[in-house]
XYZ file of C-alpha atoms in Angstrom:
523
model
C 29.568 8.846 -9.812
C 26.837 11.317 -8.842
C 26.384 13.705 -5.657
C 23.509 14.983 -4.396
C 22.345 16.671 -1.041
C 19.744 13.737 -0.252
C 19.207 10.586 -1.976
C 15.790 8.987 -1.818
C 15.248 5.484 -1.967
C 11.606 4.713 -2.484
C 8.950 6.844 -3.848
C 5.989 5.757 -1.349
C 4.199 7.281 1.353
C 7.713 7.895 3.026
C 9.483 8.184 0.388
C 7.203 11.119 -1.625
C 6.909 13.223 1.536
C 10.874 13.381 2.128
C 11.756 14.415 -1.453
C 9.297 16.941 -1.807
C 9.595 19.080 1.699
C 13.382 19.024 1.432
C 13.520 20.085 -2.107
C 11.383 22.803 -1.139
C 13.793 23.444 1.387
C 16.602 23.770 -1.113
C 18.507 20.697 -0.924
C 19.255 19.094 -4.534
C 16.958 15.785 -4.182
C 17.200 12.887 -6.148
C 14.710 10.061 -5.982
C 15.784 6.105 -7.016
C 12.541 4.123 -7.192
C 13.223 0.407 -8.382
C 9.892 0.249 -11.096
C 8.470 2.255 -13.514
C 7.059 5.573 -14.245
C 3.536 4.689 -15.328
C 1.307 6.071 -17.146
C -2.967 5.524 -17.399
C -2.488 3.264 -20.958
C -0.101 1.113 -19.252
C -1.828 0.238 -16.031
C -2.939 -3.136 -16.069
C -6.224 -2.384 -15.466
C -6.241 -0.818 -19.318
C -2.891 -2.507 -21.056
C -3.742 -5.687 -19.262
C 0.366 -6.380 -19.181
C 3.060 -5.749 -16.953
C 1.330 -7.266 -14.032
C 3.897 -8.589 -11.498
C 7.396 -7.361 -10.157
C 9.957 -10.357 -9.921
C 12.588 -9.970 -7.442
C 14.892 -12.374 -9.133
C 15.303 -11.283 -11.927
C 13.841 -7.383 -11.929
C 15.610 -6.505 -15.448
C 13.406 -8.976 -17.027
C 10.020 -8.467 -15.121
C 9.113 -5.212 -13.355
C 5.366 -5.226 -13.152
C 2.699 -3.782 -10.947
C 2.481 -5.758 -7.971
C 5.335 -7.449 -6.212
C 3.585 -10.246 -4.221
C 6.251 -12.199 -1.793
C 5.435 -15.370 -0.207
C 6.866 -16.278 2.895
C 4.882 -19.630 3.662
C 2.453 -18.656 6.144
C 2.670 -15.287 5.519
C 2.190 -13.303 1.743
C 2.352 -9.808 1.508
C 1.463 -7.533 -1.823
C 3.396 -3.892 -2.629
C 3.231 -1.653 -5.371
C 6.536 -1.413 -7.289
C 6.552 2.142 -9.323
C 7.021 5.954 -8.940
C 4.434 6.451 -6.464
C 5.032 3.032 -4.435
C 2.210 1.600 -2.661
C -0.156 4.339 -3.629
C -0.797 2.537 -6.871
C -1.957 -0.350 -5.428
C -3.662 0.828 -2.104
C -7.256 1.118 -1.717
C -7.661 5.210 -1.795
C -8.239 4.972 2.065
C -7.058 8.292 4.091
C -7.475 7.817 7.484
C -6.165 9.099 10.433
C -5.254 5.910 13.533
C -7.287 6.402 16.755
C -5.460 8.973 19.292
C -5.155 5.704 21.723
C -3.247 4.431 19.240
C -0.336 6.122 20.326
C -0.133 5.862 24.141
C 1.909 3.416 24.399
C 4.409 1.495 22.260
C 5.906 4.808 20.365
C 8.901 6.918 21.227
C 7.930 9.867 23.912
C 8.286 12.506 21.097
C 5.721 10.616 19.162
C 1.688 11.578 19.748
C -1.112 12.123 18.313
C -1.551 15.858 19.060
C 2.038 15.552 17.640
C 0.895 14.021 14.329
C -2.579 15.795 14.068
C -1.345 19.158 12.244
C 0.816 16.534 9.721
C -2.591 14.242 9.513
C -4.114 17.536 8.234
C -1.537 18.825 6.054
C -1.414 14.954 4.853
C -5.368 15.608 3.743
C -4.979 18.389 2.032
C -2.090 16.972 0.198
C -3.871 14.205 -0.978
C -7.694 16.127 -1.425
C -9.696 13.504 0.518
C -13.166 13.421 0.222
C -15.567 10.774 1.651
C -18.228 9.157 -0.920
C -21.355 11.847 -1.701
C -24.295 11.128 -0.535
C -25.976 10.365 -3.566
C -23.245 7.667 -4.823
C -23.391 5.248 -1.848
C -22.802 1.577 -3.735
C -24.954 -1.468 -2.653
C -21.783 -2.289 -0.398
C -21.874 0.732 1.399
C -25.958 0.380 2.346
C -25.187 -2.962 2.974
C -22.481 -1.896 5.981
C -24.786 0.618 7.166
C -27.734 -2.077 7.583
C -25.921 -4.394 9.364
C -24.015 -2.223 11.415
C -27.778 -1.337 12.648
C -29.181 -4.890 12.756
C -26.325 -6.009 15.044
C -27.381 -2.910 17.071
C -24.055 -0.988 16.431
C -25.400 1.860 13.773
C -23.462 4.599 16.118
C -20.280 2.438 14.816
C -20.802 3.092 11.220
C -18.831 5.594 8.994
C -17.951 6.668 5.648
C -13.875 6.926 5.452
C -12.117 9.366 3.473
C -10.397 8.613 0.729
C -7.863 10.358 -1.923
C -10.299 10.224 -4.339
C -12.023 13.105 -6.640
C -15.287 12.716 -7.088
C -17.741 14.619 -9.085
C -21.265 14.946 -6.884
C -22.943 15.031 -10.335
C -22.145 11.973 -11.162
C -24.966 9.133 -10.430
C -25.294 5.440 -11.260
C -28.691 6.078 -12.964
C -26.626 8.367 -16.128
C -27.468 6.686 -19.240
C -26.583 5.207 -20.827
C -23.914 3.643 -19.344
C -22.695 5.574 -15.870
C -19.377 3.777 -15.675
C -17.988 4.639 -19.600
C -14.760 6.767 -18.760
C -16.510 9.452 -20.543
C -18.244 10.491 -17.941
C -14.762 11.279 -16.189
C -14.605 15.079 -15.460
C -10.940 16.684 -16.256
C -9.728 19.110 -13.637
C -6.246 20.399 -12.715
C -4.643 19.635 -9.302
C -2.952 21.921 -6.570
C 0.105 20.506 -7.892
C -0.554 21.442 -11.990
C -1.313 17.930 -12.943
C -4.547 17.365 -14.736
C -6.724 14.368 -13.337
C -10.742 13.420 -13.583
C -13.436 12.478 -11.449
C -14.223 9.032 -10.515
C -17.020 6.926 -12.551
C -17.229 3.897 -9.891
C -15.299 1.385 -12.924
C -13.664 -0.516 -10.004
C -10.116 -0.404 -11.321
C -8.886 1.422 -8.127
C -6.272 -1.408 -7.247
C -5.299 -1.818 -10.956
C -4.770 1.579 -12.197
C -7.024 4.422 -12.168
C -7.741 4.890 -15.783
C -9.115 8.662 -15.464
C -6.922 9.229 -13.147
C -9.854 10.153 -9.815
C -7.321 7.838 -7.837
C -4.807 10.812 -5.781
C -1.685 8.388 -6.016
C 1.612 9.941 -5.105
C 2.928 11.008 -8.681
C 0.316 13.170 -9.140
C 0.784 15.452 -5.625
C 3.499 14.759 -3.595
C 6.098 13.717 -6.296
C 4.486 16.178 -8.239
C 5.584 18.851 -5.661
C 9.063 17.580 -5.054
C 9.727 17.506 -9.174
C 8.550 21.318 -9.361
C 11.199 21.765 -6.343
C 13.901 20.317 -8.328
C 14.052 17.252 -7.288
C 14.893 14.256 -9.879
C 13.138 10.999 -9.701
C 15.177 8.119 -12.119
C 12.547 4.968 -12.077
C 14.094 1.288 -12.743
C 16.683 1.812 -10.790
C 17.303 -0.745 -7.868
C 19.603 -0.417 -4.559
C 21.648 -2.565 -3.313
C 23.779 -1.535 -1.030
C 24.633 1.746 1.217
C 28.132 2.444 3.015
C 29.189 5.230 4.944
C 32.242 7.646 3.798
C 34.811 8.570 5.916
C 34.217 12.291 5.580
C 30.565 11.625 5.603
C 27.456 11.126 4.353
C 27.112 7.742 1.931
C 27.872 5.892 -0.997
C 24.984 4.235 -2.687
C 25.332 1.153 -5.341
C 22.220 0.850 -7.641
C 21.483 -1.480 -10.520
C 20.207 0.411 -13.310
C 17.668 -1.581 -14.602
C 17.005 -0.032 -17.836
C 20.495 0.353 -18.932
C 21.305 -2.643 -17.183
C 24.455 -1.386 -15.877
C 25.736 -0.350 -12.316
C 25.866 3.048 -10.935
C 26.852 4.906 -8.120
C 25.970 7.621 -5.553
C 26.879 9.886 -2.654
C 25.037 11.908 -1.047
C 25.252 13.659 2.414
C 21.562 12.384 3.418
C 19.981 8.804 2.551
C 16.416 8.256 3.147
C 15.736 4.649 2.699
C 11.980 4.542 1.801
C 11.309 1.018 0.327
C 8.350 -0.080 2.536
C 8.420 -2.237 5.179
C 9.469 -5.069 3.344
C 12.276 -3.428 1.257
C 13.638 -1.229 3.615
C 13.866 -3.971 5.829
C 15.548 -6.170 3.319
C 18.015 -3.217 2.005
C 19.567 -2.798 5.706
C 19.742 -6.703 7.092
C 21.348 -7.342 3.451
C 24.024 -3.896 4.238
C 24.770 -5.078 8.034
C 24.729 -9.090 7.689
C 25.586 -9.869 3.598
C 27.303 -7.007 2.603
C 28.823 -5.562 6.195
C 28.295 -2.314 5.230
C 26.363 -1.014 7.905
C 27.699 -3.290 10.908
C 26.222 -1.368 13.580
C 22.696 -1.145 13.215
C 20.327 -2.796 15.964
C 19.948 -5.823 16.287
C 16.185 -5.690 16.832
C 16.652 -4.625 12.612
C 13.478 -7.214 11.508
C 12.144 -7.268 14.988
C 8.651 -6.565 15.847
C 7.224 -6.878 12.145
C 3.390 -6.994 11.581
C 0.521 -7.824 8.948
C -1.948 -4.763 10.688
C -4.480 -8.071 10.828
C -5.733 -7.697 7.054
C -8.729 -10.452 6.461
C -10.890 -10.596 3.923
C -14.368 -12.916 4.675
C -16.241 -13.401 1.002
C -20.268 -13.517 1.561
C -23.056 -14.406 -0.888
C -26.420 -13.289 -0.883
C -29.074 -15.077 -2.478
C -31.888 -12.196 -3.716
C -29.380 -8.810 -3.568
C -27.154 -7.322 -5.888
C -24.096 -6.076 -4.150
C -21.739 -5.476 -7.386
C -18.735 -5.458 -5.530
C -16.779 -4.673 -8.705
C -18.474 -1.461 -9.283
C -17.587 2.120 -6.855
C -14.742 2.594 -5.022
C -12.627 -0.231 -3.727
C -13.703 0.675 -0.094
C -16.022 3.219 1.191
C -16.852 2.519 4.525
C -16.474 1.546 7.563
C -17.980 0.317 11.255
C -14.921 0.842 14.167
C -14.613 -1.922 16.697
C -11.066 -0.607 17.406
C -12.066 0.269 21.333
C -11.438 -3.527 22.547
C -15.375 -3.814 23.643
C -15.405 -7.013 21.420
C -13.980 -9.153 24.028
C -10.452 -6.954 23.845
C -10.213 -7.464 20.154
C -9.612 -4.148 18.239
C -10.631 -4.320 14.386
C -12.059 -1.761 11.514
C -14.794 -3.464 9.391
C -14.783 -2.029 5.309
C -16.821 -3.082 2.264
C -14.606 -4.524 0.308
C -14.241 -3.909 -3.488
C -12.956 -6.082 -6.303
C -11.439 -5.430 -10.177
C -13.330 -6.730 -12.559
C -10.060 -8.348 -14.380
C -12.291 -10.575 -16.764
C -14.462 -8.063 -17.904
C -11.517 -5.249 -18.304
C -10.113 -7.961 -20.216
C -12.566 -8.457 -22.790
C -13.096 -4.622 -23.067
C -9.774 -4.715 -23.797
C -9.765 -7.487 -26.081
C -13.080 -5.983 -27.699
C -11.123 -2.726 -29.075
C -8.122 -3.808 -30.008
C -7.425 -3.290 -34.253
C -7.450 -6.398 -35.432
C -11.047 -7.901 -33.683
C -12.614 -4.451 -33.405
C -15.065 -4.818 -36.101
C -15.787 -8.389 -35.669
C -18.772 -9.801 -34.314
C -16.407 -11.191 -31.608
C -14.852 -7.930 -30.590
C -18.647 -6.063 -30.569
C -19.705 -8.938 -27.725
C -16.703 -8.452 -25.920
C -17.247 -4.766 -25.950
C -20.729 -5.726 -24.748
C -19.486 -7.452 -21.818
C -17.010 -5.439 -20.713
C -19.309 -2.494 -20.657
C -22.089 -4.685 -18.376
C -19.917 -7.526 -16.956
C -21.001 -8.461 -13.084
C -19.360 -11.724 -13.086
C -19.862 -11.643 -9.263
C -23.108 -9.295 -8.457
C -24.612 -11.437 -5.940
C -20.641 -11.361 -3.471
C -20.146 -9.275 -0.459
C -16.528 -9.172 0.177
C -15.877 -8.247 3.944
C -12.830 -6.634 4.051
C -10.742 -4.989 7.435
C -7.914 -4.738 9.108
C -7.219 -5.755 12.775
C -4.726 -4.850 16.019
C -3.004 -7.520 15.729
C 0.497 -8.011 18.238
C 3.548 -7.611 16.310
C 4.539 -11.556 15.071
C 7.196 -11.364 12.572
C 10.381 -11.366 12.184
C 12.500 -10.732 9.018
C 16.078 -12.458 8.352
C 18.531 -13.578 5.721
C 18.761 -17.132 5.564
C 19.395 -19.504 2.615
C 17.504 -20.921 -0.400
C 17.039 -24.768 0.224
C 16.504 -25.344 -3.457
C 19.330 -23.509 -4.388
C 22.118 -22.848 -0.766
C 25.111 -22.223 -2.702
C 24.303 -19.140 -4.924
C 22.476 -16.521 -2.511
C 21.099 -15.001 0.081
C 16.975 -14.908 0.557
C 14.562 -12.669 2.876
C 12.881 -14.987 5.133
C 10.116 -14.202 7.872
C 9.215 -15.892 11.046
C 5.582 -15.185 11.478
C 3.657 -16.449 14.581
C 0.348 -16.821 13.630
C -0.928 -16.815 17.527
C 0.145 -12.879 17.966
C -2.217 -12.327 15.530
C -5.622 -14.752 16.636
C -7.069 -13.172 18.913
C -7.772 -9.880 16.703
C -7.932 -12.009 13.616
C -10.421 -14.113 14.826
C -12.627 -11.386 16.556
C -12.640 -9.527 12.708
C -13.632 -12.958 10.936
C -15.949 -13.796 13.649
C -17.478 -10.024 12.897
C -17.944 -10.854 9.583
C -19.773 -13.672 9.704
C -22.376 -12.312 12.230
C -22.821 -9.253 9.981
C -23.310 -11.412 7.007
C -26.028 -13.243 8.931
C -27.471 -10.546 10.280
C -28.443 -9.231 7.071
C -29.182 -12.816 5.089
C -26.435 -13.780 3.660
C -24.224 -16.902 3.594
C -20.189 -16.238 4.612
C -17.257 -18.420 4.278
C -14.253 -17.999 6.235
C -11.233 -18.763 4.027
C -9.668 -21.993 4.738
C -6.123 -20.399 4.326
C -7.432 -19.220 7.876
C -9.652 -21.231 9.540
C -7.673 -24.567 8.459
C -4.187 -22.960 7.721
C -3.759 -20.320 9.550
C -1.806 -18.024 6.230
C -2.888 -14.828 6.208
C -2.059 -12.032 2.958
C -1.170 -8.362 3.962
C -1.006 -5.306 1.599
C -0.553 -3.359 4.863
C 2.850 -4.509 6.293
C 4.295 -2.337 8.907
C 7.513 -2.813 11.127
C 11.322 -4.166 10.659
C 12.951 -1.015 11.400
C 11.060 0.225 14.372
C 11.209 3.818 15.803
C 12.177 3.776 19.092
C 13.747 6.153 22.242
C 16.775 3.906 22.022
C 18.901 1.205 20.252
C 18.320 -1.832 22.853
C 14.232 -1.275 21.742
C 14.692 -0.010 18.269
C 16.079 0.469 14.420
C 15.636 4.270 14.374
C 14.518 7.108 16.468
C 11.791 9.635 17.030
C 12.477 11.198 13.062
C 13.324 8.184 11.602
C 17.101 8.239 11.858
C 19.253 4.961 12.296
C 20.880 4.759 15.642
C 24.668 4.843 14.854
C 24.384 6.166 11.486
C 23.691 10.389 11.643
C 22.164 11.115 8.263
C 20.911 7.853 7.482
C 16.860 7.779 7.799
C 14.098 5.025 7.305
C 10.533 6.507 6.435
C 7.868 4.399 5.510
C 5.986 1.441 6.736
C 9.272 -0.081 8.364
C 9.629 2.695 10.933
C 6.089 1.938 12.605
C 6.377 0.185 15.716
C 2.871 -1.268 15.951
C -0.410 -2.554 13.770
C -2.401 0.266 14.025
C -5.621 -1.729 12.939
C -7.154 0.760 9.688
C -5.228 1.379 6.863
C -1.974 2.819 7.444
C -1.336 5.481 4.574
C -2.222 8.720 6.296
C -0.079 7.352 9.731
C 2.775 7.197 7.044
C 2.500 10.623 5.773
C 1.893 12.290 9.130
C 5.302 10.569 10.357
C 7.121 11.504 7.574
C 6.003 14.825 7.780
C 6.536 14.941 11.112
C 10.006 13.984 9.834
C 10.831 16.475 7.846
C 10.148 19.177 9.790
C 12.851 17.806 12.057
C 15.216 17.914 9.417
C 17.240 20.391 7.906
């Protein structure tokens, strides 16, 4: 059995903020994130392995993405040190001020938040998209913003991304070759390079232009002191009778059990794991008894949609530049009271990385074979002619998380199940698909709506938010103003789970700014 001053569960958005500010304030930190510590040659994107996360059976398969499926509801996270960062967009955005007048606990503001949003940006060195780099996607937003008459809605977003405002798409001979990658050293000692527009954001940065958590926050916390062990999974948290808490992990590596204690336990899993950690410690394990009841209450998707378009007679190349670069903000309600963020949407190009991939391996390398897969991978555009219409909208919080049984399978265990109610969700839903197609016409293209929506109603969220809901009190909430569980002192949830509402624009920065509003409420 170990001790430590804090014990971090999660090494996220929450999770990275929290180790590194109290290990600079002298507390001995130690970080348990459930996947790996990766590094550029294994990202899928380059190794093309180690895709998915199982939840089953995690010793076996601990992957990239964890994608859960809850029926009409499927949600993607990143599972690694660094949490969703490695699988987010880049985006870096602050919510809209309104965003917080009602629905949050009193302490909670945005003139609270603003000095954290900035410290946040600094943190992660956001930058918008120069000038001279805007992709076909991001001209494309621009000119239909302005043929719908609503140019004054258009912006670039920042993004935790380096780029190098000497790079342009006209370098020969090939602009996107990783060579062209510029090596620099970070705030936080950790060298990185500029981006080259390859795509891979989602998949692993393979220069490393993507600012994900490991290389700035964790960074930070590591050169405080603080330990990070990756692979190992929690599964249960119980309070000591002299205080603080005991913490059971599975060691995933050595396969073997382990055990904790530690005066302070941030659980920072994401929405979805945080969530599941705490109903499994009050209603499986009994544990932690006394938590809300509104614990899985209030959950929500933040209205993710994603409308593909084709157009006829344009290149759009939606696999080259950053994954998203900009944006036009319908978030004031004027569309008929339906708040939503419109963003050019990027895609990997997983065939073509492939091939590269395939192309320079040692035993085709020299072929004929592996020279045309080289050639490929270096000009693949598999879907140059796409618009993918991405966003995010306000929807009402639909969800609800619980334990329940496995129908296939009632007698062995326990499962996380969600109650999602699609019609807290339409109205902003439909106002952001709607908004796509009339942008895609308006510019001469030809959308379709996804059946999973228009037919089904299923919807897929990389953005969840919710479960463990901050709140003034325990009849209306998980945890309070700082992230603290009512009727636990010490124990905290900060992440995704804690927000209260869909904010309606990627939720990263919100996350940071909370957490380090946190902190500074901690000592």
């Amino acid at each position: 059995m170990e001790k430590v001053d804090v014990l971090v569960i999660g090494s996220g958005f929450g999770g990275a903020v929290m180790a590194c500010r109290l290990a600079e304030k002298g507390s001995k930190v130690l970080v348990l994130e459930r996947g790996r510590r990766w590094l550029p040659s294994d990202y899928p994107s380059v190794s093309q392995k180690h895709w998915l996360w199982d939840e089953d059976e995690p010793e076996k398969q601990n992957g990239w993405i964890d994608f859960r499926y809850f029926g009409d509801m499927s949600v993607a996270m990143g599972a690694g040190v660094g949490g969703g960062s490695l699988i987010y967009a880049n985006v870096s955005i602050e919510a809209t001020p309104e965003t917080f007048d009602n629905g949050w606990p009193e302490a909670i503001s945005y003139q609270a938040l603003k000095p954290h949003y900035d410290t946040a940006g600094v943190m992660m060195n956001v930058q918008t998209l120069p000038d001279n780099q805007w992709t076909p996607r991001t001209k494309l937003m621009k000119e239909a913003a302005e043929a719908v008459g609503d140019g004054h809605r258009f912006r670039m977003v920042d993004q935790a991304v380096t780029f190098n405002p000497d790079w342009s798409s006209d370098m020969d001979p090939d602009p996107y070759d990783y060579k062209h990658s510029k090596s620099w050293i970070n705030a936080q000692g950790k060298q990185q390079g500029t981006c080259t527009h390859c795509g891979n954001c989602d998949l692993g940065c393979p220069v490393q232009a993507k600012n994900t958590l490991d290389l700035n926050y964790l960074a930070a916390a590591e050169t405080a002191g603080a330990e990070i062990r990756p692979l190992h999974h929690v599964r249960t948290i119980q309070p000591l009778s002299g205080g603080g808490y005991e913490v059971r992990t599975r060691d995933l590596d050595g396969q073997c059990w382990r055990v904790f204690r530690a005066e302070k336990v941030i659980v920072a899993a994401g929405s979805v794991g945080s969530t599941e950690l705490l109903l499994r410690c009050r209603d499986q394990y009994r544990t932690l008894p006394k938590i809300s009841r509104r614990l899985g209450d209030n959950w929500t998707c933040n209205g993710d949609f994603a409308t593909p378009a084709s157009y006829e007679d344009r290149i759009i190349s939606p696999t080259r530049g950053p994954t998203i670069s900009s944006a036009i903000d319908y978030l004031d309600g004027s569309d008929g009271g339906a708040r939503y963020f419109v963003e050019d949407g990027g895609i990997p190009d997983v065939l073509g990385n492939w091939l590269e991939g395939m192309g320079k391996s040692s035993v085709i390398a020299r072929t004929r074979l592996g020279d045309a897969m080289l050639r490929y991978g270096d000009k693949s555009n598999p879907f140059a002619n796409i618009m993918p219409w991405f966003g995010q909208a306000m929807d009402e919080p639909g969800g609800r998380f619980y334990l329940g049984r496995r129908w296939y399978w009632p007698w062995k265990k326990t499962t996380l199940k969600l109650d999602w109610d699609y019609r807290k969700a339409e109205k902003a839903v439909q106002g952001l698909a709607d908004r796509h197609l009339k942008l895609t016409q308006a510019t001469g293209g030809d959308p379709t709506t996804p059946a999973t929506w228009s037919w089904f109603k299923d919807l897929v969220t990389p953005h969840p938010l919710g479960g463990c809901n901050m709140a003034d009190s325990i009849e209306q909430g998980v945890v309070d103003y700082r992230g603290e569980v009512f009727n636990y002192p010490n124990l905290f949830v900060i992440d995704g789970a804690m927000v209260p509402k869909s904010l309606g624009l990627n939720p990263s920065r919100t996350i940071l700014a909370l957490a380090e509003f946190s902190a500074s409420q901690i000592n």
